[in-house]
Tab-separated table of C-alpha atoms in Angstrom:
chain	number	residue	atom	x	y	z
G	1	MET	CA	-23.884	4.258	7.370
G	2	ARG	CA	-21.876	0.966	8.756
G	3	MET	CA	-21.350	-1.414	6.181
G	4	LYS	CA	-21.309	-5.018	7.132
G	5	ALA	CA	-17.735	-6.924	6.549
G	6	LEU	CA	-18.003	-9.284	3.890
G	7	VAL	CA	-15.903	-12.170	2.765
G	8	VAL	CA	-16.367	-12.750	-1.051
G	9	ALA	CA	-14.689	-15.716	-2.819
G	10	LEU	CA	-13.796	-13.868	-6.094
G	11	ALA	CA	-13.189	-16.683	-8.632
G	12	ILE	CA	-11.678	-15.133	-11.321
G	13	SER	CA	-11.724	-16.982	-14.760
G	14	ALA	CA	-10.246	-14.466	-17.367
G	15	MET	CA	-6.563	-14.399	-17.885
G	16	ALA	CA	-4.604	-11.515	-15.962
G	17	VAL	CA	-1.499	-9.957	-17.544
G	18	PRO	CA	1.801	-11.575	-15.925
G	19	LEU	CA	4.203	-9.914	-13.862
G	20	ALA	CA	7.478	-10.393	-16.024
G	21	ALA	CA	8.932	-12.167	-13.563
G	22	GLN	CA	6.027	-14.882	-13.280
G	23	PRO	CA	5.272	-15.678	-16.686
G	24	GLY	CA	2.212	-17.006	-17.761
G	25	PRO	CA	-0.910	-16.344	-20.437
G	26	THR	CA	-1.397	-12.663	-21.641
G	27	THR	CA	-4.505	-11.092	-22.693
G	28	GLY	CA	-2.988	-9.681	-25.969
G	29	GLN	CA	-3.373	-6.252	-24.848
G	30	VAL	CA	-0.985	-3.243	-26.242
G	31	ALA	CA	1.090	-2.055	-23.114
G	32	VAL	CA	0.808	1.706	-22.689
G	33	ASP	CA	4.271	3.495	-22.084
G	34	TYR	CA	3.136	4.963	-18.663
G	35	ALA	CA	7.108	5.646	-17.727
G	36	ALA	CA	7.339	8.077	-20.568
G	37	LYS	CA	4.324	9.856	-18.931
G	38	ILE	CA	5.437	10.348	-15.381
G	39	GLN	CA	6.838	13.354	-13.876
G	40	GLN	CA	9.282	12.743	-11.352
G	41	GLY	CA	10.857	14.743	-8.549
G	42	ASP	CA	12.416	14.818	-4.751
G	43	ILE	CA	11.105	16.565	-1.818
G	44	ILE	CA	13.806	17.368	1.106
G	45	LEU	CA	11.935	17.152	4.465
G	46	ARG	CA	13.899	19.513	6.828
G	47	ASP	CA	14.651	18.432	10.478
G	48	PHE	CA	12.742	15.256	10.151
G	49	THR	CA	12.490	13.516	13.596
G	50	PHE	CA	11.913	9.505	13.905
G	51	GLY	CA	10.004	7.729	16.550
G	52	SER	CA	13.395	6.695	17.700
G	53	GLY	CA	14.342	10.075	18.739
G	54	GLU	CA	17.052	10.174	15.828
G	55	THR	CA	16.830	13.089	13.274
G	56	MET	CA	18.156	13.854	9.864
G	57	ALA	CA	18.455	17.529	8.925
G	58	GLU	CA	17.387	16.502	5.594
G	59	LEU	CA	15.308	13.252	4.310
G	60	ARG	CA	15.159	12.828	0.731
G	61	MET	CA	11.507	11.690	-0.496
G	62	HIS	CA	11.336	10.684	-4.096
G	63	TYR	CA	7.868	10.738	-6.036
G	64	ALA	CA	6.657	9.816	-9.555
G	65	THR	CA	3.087	11.510	-10.579
G	66	LEU	CA	0.670	10.811	-13.154
G	67	GLY	CA	-1.888	13.191	-14.414
G	68	THR	CA	-2.538	16.633	-13.367
G	69	PRO	CA	-3.767	18.200	-9.737
G	70	ARG	CA	-7.222	20.080	-10.045
G	71	ARG	CA	-8.113	22.298	-7.564
G	72	ASP	CA	-11.564	24.165	-6.068
G	73	ALA	CA	-12.510	27.504	-5.796
G	74	SER	CA	-10.324	27.539	-2.687
G	75	GLY	CA	-7.025	25.993	-4.391
G	76	ARG	CA	-7.460	22.670	-2.620
G	77	VAL	CA	-6.791	19.510	-4.485
G	78	THR	CA	-9.603	17.187	-5.376
G	79	ASN	CA	-8.283	14.580	-7.032
G	80	ALA	CA	-5.055	13.192	-5.460
G	81	VAL	CA	-4.733	9.642	-5.322
G	82	MET	CA	-1.418	8.119	-3.989
G	83	VAL	CA	-0.293	4.473	-4.320
G	84	LEU	CA	1.881	2.660	-1.871
G	85	HIS	CA	4.430	0.075	-2.766
G	86	GLY	CA	5.573	-3.104	-0.588
G	87	THR	CA	8.614	-4.086	1.044
G	88	GLY	CA	11.671	-3.692	-1.340
G	89	GLY	CA	9.495	-1.698	-3.968
G	90	THR	CA	9.214	1.484	-5.576
G	91	GLY	CA	6.554	3.734	-6.822
G	92	LEU	CA	7.492	2.720	-10.378
G	93	GLN	CA	6.542	-0.772	-9.773
G	94	PHE	CA	2.965	0.420	-10.272
G	95	LEU	CA	3.437	1.194	-14.214
G	96	GLN	CA	3.474	-2.580	-14.612
G	97	PRO	CA	1.005	-3.111	-17.371
G	98	GLN	CA	-1.207	-5.480	-15.458
G	99	PHE	CA	-1.817	-2.721	-12.898
G	100	ALA	CA	-1.433	0.422	-14.863
G	101	ASN	CA	-3.028	-0.694	-18.232
G	102	ALA	CA	-6.310	-1.898	-16.189
G	103	LEU	CA	-6.315	1.399	-14.132
G	104	PHE	CA	-4.806	4.611	-15.578
G	105	GLY	CA	-6.121	4.568	-19.220
G	106	PRO	CA	-9.146	6.600	-20.433
G	107	GLY	CA	-12.427	5.237	-18.648
G	108	GLU	CA	-10.617	3.055	-16.462
G	109	PRO	CA	-11.091	3.694	-12.592
G	110	LEU	CA	-8.038	6.184	-11.964
G	111	ASP	CA	-7.998	7.548	-15.507
G	112	ILE	CA	-4.944	9.954	-15.592
G	113	THR	CA	-6.996	12.830	-17.609
G	114	LYS	CA	-9.107	12.642	-14.080
G	115	TYR	CA	-7.059	11.978	-11.393
G	116	TYR	CA	-3.466	12.696	-9.896
G	117	VAL	CA	-1.764	9.693	-8.942
G	118	ILE	CA	1.147	9.963	-6.696
G	119	LEU	CA	3.591	6.945	-6.624
G	120	PRO	CA	6.085	7.673	-3.876
G	121	ASP	CA	9.213	5.785	-3.027
G	122	ASN	CA	9.191	5.358	0.843
G	123	ILE	CA	11.816	6.078	3.400
G	124	GLY	CA	14.590	3.181	2.773
G	125	HIS	CA	13.454	2.600	-0.676
G	126	GLY	CA	14.243	3.257	-4.248
G	127	LYS	CA	15.612	7.099	-4.846
G	128	SER	CA	14.322	8.176	-1.204
G	129	SER	CA	16.988	8.434	1.805
G	130	LYS	CA	18.236	4.810	2.840
G	131	PRO	CA	20.744	2.935	4.113
G	132	SER	CA	23.094	2.731	1.559
G	133	ASP	CA	23.207	6.337	0.718
G	134	GLY	CA	26.192	6.437	3.006
G	135	LEU	CA	24.940	6.219	6.764
G	136	LYS	CA	24.732	2.338	6.463
G	137	MET	CA	23.785	0.867	9.718
G	138	GLY	CA	23.933	4.392	11.261
G	139	PHE	CA	20.627	5.223	9.354
G	140	PRO	CA	17.784	5.940	11.764
G	141	ALA	CA	15.737	3.288	12.672
G	142	TYR	CA	12.678	4.123	10.830
G	143	ASP	CA	9.728	2.145	11.352
G	144	TYR	CA	5.865	2.464	9.876
G	145	THR	CA	4.801	5.414	11.607
G	146	ASP	CA	7.991	7.385	10.106
G	147	MET	CA	7.061	6.393	6.766
G	148	VAL	CA	3.403	7.664	6.888
G	149	LYS	CA	4.446	10.733	8.374
G	150	ALA	CA	7.157	11.389	5.567
G	151	GLN	CA	4.295	10.712	3.129
G	152	ARG	CA	2.287	13.201	4.821
G	153	ARG	CA	5.039	15.874	4.709
G	154	MET	CA	5.468	15.300	1.352
G	155	LEU	CA	2.427	15.763	0.331
G	156	VAL	CA	1.383	18.778	2.127
G	157	GLU	CA	4.936	20.415	2.023
G	158	GLY	CA	6.108	19.566	-1.420
G	159	LEU	CA	3.180	18.637	-3.663
G	160	LYS	CA	0.644	21.074	-1.868
G	161	VAL	CA	-2.165	18.359	-1.176
G	162	ASP	CA	-3.895	18.142	2.022
G	163	ARG	CA	-6.607	15.788	1.380
G	164	LEU	CA	-6.527	12.470	-0.596
G	165	ARG	CA	-9.095	11.154	-2.829
G	166	LEU	CA	-7.995	7.765	-2.201
G	167	VAL	CA	-5.103	5.637	-0.566
G	168	MET	CA	-4.072	2.539	-2.187
G	169	GLY	CA	-1.499	0.409	-0.727
G	170	THR	CA	-0.085	-3.172	-1.376
G	171	SER	CA	1.718	-5.387	1.554
G	172	MET	CA	3.802	-2.835	3.362
G	173	GLY	CA	1.833	-0.373	1.632
G	174	CYS	CA	-1.609	-1.835	2.680
G	175	MET	CA	-0.046	-1.745	6.618
G	176	HIS	CA	0.728	2.149	5.945
G	177	GLY	CA	-2.820	2.732	5.077
G	178	PHE	CA	-4.209	1.007	8.487
G	179	THR	CA	-0.953	3.350	10.191
G	180	TRP	CA	-2.482	6.232	8.279
G	181	GLY	CA	-5.741	5.392	10.806
G	182	GLN	CA	-3.404	6.203	13.614
G	183	VAL	CA	-1.478	9.161	12.219
G	184	ASP	CA	-4.436	11.233	10.392
G	185	PRO	CA	-7.073	9.209	9.051
G	186	GLY	CA	-9.325	12.980	8.273
G	187	PHE	CA	-6.572	13.194	5.540
G	188	ILE	CA	-8.045	10.443	3.612
G	189	GLN	CA	-11.523	10.342	1.446
G	190	ALA	CA	-11.515	6.564	0.711
G	191	MET	CA	-8.955	3.703	1.581
G	192	MET	CA	-8.328	0.555	-0.290
G	193	PRO	CA	-5.404	-1.566	1.409
G	194	MET	CA	-4.581	-4.859	-0.110
G	195	ALA	CA	-2.571	-7.829	1.438
G	196	CYS	CA	-1.977	-7.078	4.917
G	197	LEU	CA	-3.556	-7.804	8.448
G	198	PRO	CA	-3.871	-4.916	11.093
G	199	MET	CA	-2.257	-6.717	13.869
G	200	PRO	CA	1.209	-6.936	15.056
G	201	ILE	CA	4.066	-8.890	12.899
G	202	ALA	CA	4.524	-12.051	15.044
G	203	GLY	CA	4.532	-15.829	14.875
G	204	HIS	CA	5.217	-17.323	11.395
G	205	ASN	CA	5.405	-13.955	9.702
G	206	ARG	CA	7.980	-12.227	12.361
G	207	MET	CA	9.864	-15.699	11.897
G	208	TRP	CA	10.736	-15.520	8.233
G	209	ARG	CA	11.570	-11.820	8.516
G	210	LYS	CA	13.744	-12.530	11.590
G	211	ALA	CA	15.472	-15.183	9.223
G	212	ALA	CA	15.910	-13.335	6.560
G	213	ILE	CA	17.997	-10.624	8.396
G	214	GLU	CA	20.009	-12.783	10.456
G	215	GLY	CA	21.043	-14.658	7.071
G	216	ILE	CA	22.437	-11.469	6.189
G	217	LYS	CA	23.852	-10.575	9.866
G	218	ALA	CA	25.622	-13.981	9.700
G	219	ASP	CA	27.303	-13.670	6.585
G	220	PRO	CA	31.042	-12.747	7.560
G	221	ALA	CA	31.233	-10.560	4.526
G	222	TRP	CA	28.625	-8.628	5.532
G	223	ASN	CA	30.804	-7.220	8.721
G	224	GLY	CA	28.246	-5.343	10.728
G	225	GLY	CA	27.066	-3.413	7.739
G	226	ASN	CA	30.596	-2.106	6.880
G	227	TYR	CA	31.197	-4.573	3.855
G	228	ALA	CA	33.446	-4.023	0.881
G	229	SER	CA	31.533	-6.322	-1.669
G	230	PRO	CA	27.894	-7.582	-1.183
G	231	PRO	CA	27.555	-10.409	1.353
G	232	MET	CA	26.495	-12.397	-1.179
G	233	MET	CA	25.812	-15.797	0.742
G	234	GLY	CA	23.633	-13.227	3.035
G	235	LEU	CA	21.869	-11.835	0.537
G	236	ARG	CA	21.096	-15.375	-1.088
G	237	VAL	CA	19.529	-16.217	2.068
G	238	ALA	CA	17.111	-13.166	2.068
G	239	ALA	CA	16.364	-13.469	-1.431
G	240	SER	CA	15.164	-16.779	-1.267
G	241	LEU	CA	13.118	-16.205	1.794
G	242	LEU	CA	11.412	-13.129	0.208
G	243	GLN	CA	10.844	-14.860	-3.137
G	244	VAL	CA	9.220	-17.947	-1.475
G	245	ALA	CA	6.879	-15.702	0.944
G	246	GLY	CA	5.279	-13.967	-2.124
G	247	PHE	CA	4.641	-17.266	-4.264
G	248	ALA	CA	1.522	-18.596	-5.242
G	249	PRO	CA	1.472	-22.242	-5.361
G	250	LEU	CA	-1.445	-23.202	-7.521
G	251	TYR	CA	-0.006	-20.534	-10.231
G	252	LEU	CA	3.213	-21.955	-10.042
G	253	GLN	CA	2.048	-25.625	-10.297
G	254	LYS	CA	0.366	-24.794	-13.239
G	255	ALA	CA	3.213	-22.883	-14.982
G	256	PHE	CA	6.227	-24.966	-13.720
G	257	PRO	CA	4.802	-28.673	-13.649
G	258	THR	CA	8.180	-30.566	-13.713
G	259	ARG	CA	11.049	-30.338	-11.578
G	260	ASP	CA	13.480	-29.165	-14.331
G	261	ALA	CA	11.170	-26.083	-14.803
G	262	ALA	CA	10.578	-25.536	-11.076
G	263	ASP	CA	14.267	-25.567	-10.433
G	264	ALA	CA	15.232	-23.247	-13.791
G	265	TYR	CA	12.401	-20.881	-12.436
G	266	ILE	CA	13.415	-20.412	-8.876
G	267	THR	CA	16.908	-20.338	-9.802
G	268	GLN	CA	16.511	-17.498	-12.105
G	269	ARG	CA	14.062	-15.471	-9.770
G	270	ILE	CA	16.857	-15.790	-6.776
G	271	GLU	CA	19.500	-14.566	-8.998
G	272	ALA	CA	17.746	-11.928	-10.581
G	273	SER	CA	16.722	-10.407	-7.168
G	274	ILE	CA	20.018	-10.666	-5.664
G	275	LYS	CA	21.202	-8.326	-8.132
G	276	GLY	CA	18.720	-5.768	-7.381
G	277	ILE	CA	19.306	-5.520	-3.414
G	278	ASP	CA	21.286	-3.943	-1.055
G	279	ALA	CA	22.388	-5.869	2.252
G	280	ASN	CA	21.713	-2.859	4.874
G	281	ASP	CA	18.939	-1.429	2.739
G	282	THR	CA	17.180	-4.848	3.038
G	283	ILE	CA	17.759	-5.434	6.687
G	284	TYR	CA	16.204	-2.094	7.454
G	285	GLN	CA	13.152	-2.448	5.034
G	286	ILE	CA	12.253	-5.953	6.729
G	287	GLU	CA	12.682	-4.636	10.329
G	288	SER	CA	10.731	-1.136	9.886
G	289	SER	CA	7.684	-3.342	10.451
G	290	ARG	CA	8.927	-4.475	14.030
G	291	ASN	CA	6.409	-2.550	16.041
G	292	TYR	CA	3.631	-2.268	13.668
G	293	ASP	CA	0.132	-2.809	15.555
G	294	PRO	CA	-2.797	-0.878	14.543
G	295	SER	CA	-5.186	-3.612	16.002
G	296	ALA	CA	-6.626	-1.134	18.683
G	297	THR	CA	-7.305	1.936	16.149
G	298	VAL	CA	-9.267	0.493	13.301
G	299	GLU	CA	-12.241	2.224	14.757
G	300	GLN	CA	-10.415	5.519	13.532
G	301	MET	CA	-10.674	4.460	10.030
G	302	THR	CA	-13.942	6.319	9.528
G	303	MET	CA	-13.399	6.811	5.610
G	304	PRO	CA	-15.242	4.351	3.304
G	305	VAL	CA	-12.403	1.375	2.978
G	306	THR	CA	-12.505	-1.848	0.618
G	307	TRP	CA	-9.971	-4.075	2.121
G	308	ILE	CA	-8.814	-7.139	0.124
G	309	ASN	CA	-6.826	-10.122	0.930
G	310	SER	CA	-6.305	-13.370	-0.758
G	311	SER	CA	-6.496	-17.081	0.091
G	312	ASP	CA	-2.885	-18.093	-1.425
G	313	ASP	CA	-1.314	-15.386	0.519
G	314	PHE	CA	1.738	-17.416	2.507
G	315	ILE	CA	2.398	-13.736	4.137
G	316	ASN	CA	-1.198	-13.087	5.532
G	317	PRO	CA	-2.952	-16.618	5.799
G	318	TRP	CA	-6.817	-16.571	5.598
G	319	ASP	CA	-7.177	-19.019	7.860
G	320	TYR	CA	-5.830	-16.903	11.126
G	321	GLY	CA	-9.548	-16.108	11.372
G	322	VAL	CA	-9.089	-12.495	12.396
G	323	ALA	CA	-9.554	-10.693	9.420
G	324	GLU	CA	-13.465	-10.711	9.237
G	325	GLY	CA	-13.292	-9.574	13.251
G	326	PHE	CA	-11.270	-6.485	12.068
G	327	GLY	CA	-13.404	-5.886	9.067
G	328	LYS	CA	-16.208	-5.387	11.405
G	329	ARG	CA	-14.753	-2.850	13.258
G	330	LEU	CA	-14.163	-0.547	10.316
G	331	PRO	CA	-16.849	1.928	10.848
G	332	ASP	CA	-17.686	2.006	6.652
G	333	GLY	CA	-15.629	-0.936	5.791
G	334	LYS	CA	-15.894	-3.748	3.558
G	335	TYR	CA	-13.558	-6.839	3.721
G	336	LEU	CA	-13.143	-9.045	0.805
G	337	LEU	CA	-11.152	-12.556	0.323
G	338	ILE	CA	-10.154	-13.540	-3.355
G	339	GLN	CA	-10.142	-16.987	-3.483
G	340	ALA	CA	-7.243	-18.818	-5.080
G	341	THR	CA	-7.285	-20.079	-8.465
G	342	ASP	CA	-4.400	-21.398	-10.840
G	343	ASP	CA	-4.376	-17.794	-11.805
G	344	THR	CA	-4.230	-15.728	-8.758
G	345	ARG	CA	-0.666	-14.574	-7.798
G	346	GLY	CA	-0.534	-15.341	-4.218
G	347	HIS	CA	0.890	-12.415	-1.701
G	348	GLY	CA	1.209	-10.548	-5.146
G	349	THR	CA	-2.282	-11.011	-6.361
G	350	HIS	CA	-2.774	-7.336	-5.152
G	351	THR	CA	-0.854	-5.896	-8.185
G	352	TRP	CA	-3.196	-7.779	-10.618
G	353	ALA	CA	-6.137	-5.301	-11.221
G	354	LYS	CA	-8.203	-7.675	-13.022
G	355	PHE	CA	-8.812	-9.497	-9.623
G	356	TRP	CA	-10.489	-6.705	-7.814
G	357	LYS	CA	-10.807	-3.667	-10.259
G	358	ASP	CA	-14.788	-3.645	-9.824
G	359	GLU	CA	-14.074	-3.263	-6.089
G	360	LEU	CA	-12.382	-0.233	-6.911
G	361	VAL	CA	-14.701	1.036	-8.960
G	362	ALA	CA	-17.416	0.640	-6.312
G	363	LEU	CA	-15.452	1.908	-3.491
G	364	LEU	CA	-14.876	5.137	-5.455
G	365	ALA	CA	-18.615	5.543	-6.300
G	366	ARG	CA	-19.631	5.170	-2.532
G	367	SER	CA	-17.129	7.354	-1.345
G	368	GLU	CA	-18.288	10.054	-3.351
G	369	LYS	CA	-18.914	13.603	-1.805
């Protein structure tokens, strides 16, 4: 049965557990050390062919898992959930308490005594194969379709999972969800993409990405990708743009109401982020969105879908006026818009489960088979 797309203003008054990088009030909830519970590993995909025609004899996909796979009488895994990170992230980012504590504990929506949660590092990220491993700018020019095909092979060949109970994706992971609709929608029982639009990266969204890439390349120290030491001026440009793109204006105005507080915070954020990124990896990560465009194929996503954006998202502005139309085209889809408050986190609202946890519960219920 087709569900009508719905725009819902979710005004959340309860305090959320803050990101480590965005200080704020806490709930007093005791954090569980999910890092101590994960199992990690690498799966080597042999003879991987990219959409560009380039190949790699061995492509490494790193992953972390929580919980245990359950199999039916035929041996098929029935409880696998895959959560996909955003640009520059890793699967381990979902161990943050504002996400993990709200979802993975006993009685929570993705209770790891019931679900087998898979947290991959996508191509070019984390401990998976990436330019900084040695190929530098000679690394294959991967795109989102390549990344989704690698996820699928990792699941089937490595983890022996040929069906996913649920895919959740944030930002780039949200776009990967819509890309799965092109690659193999029948693989997925339910989908929850958060913080993206199923349309080409163009206009303002492409411009700030291009500016970040060119900021790195314009630094003489980058040297065509063959730098002896990090191109710090270029990295500062890219890091500054990436930070601003993810910010939440209302929250930051409340949390840093003076010039000095704001100056100290943005300086700390940029300095910390520069230390954690590689110039070539960053170029590839941003550029991988270059040909993303599932706009013509959203009807192929026939599984139950709950798609969530937030109205304070600089990267995916609500007032483009297009999300509602795309939502109506999903055969079993529900589109929701979280209304900005001084507690929402802009583009990063996708990682704060308290803003959308009830919708996940409802999606799991309506997609039961």
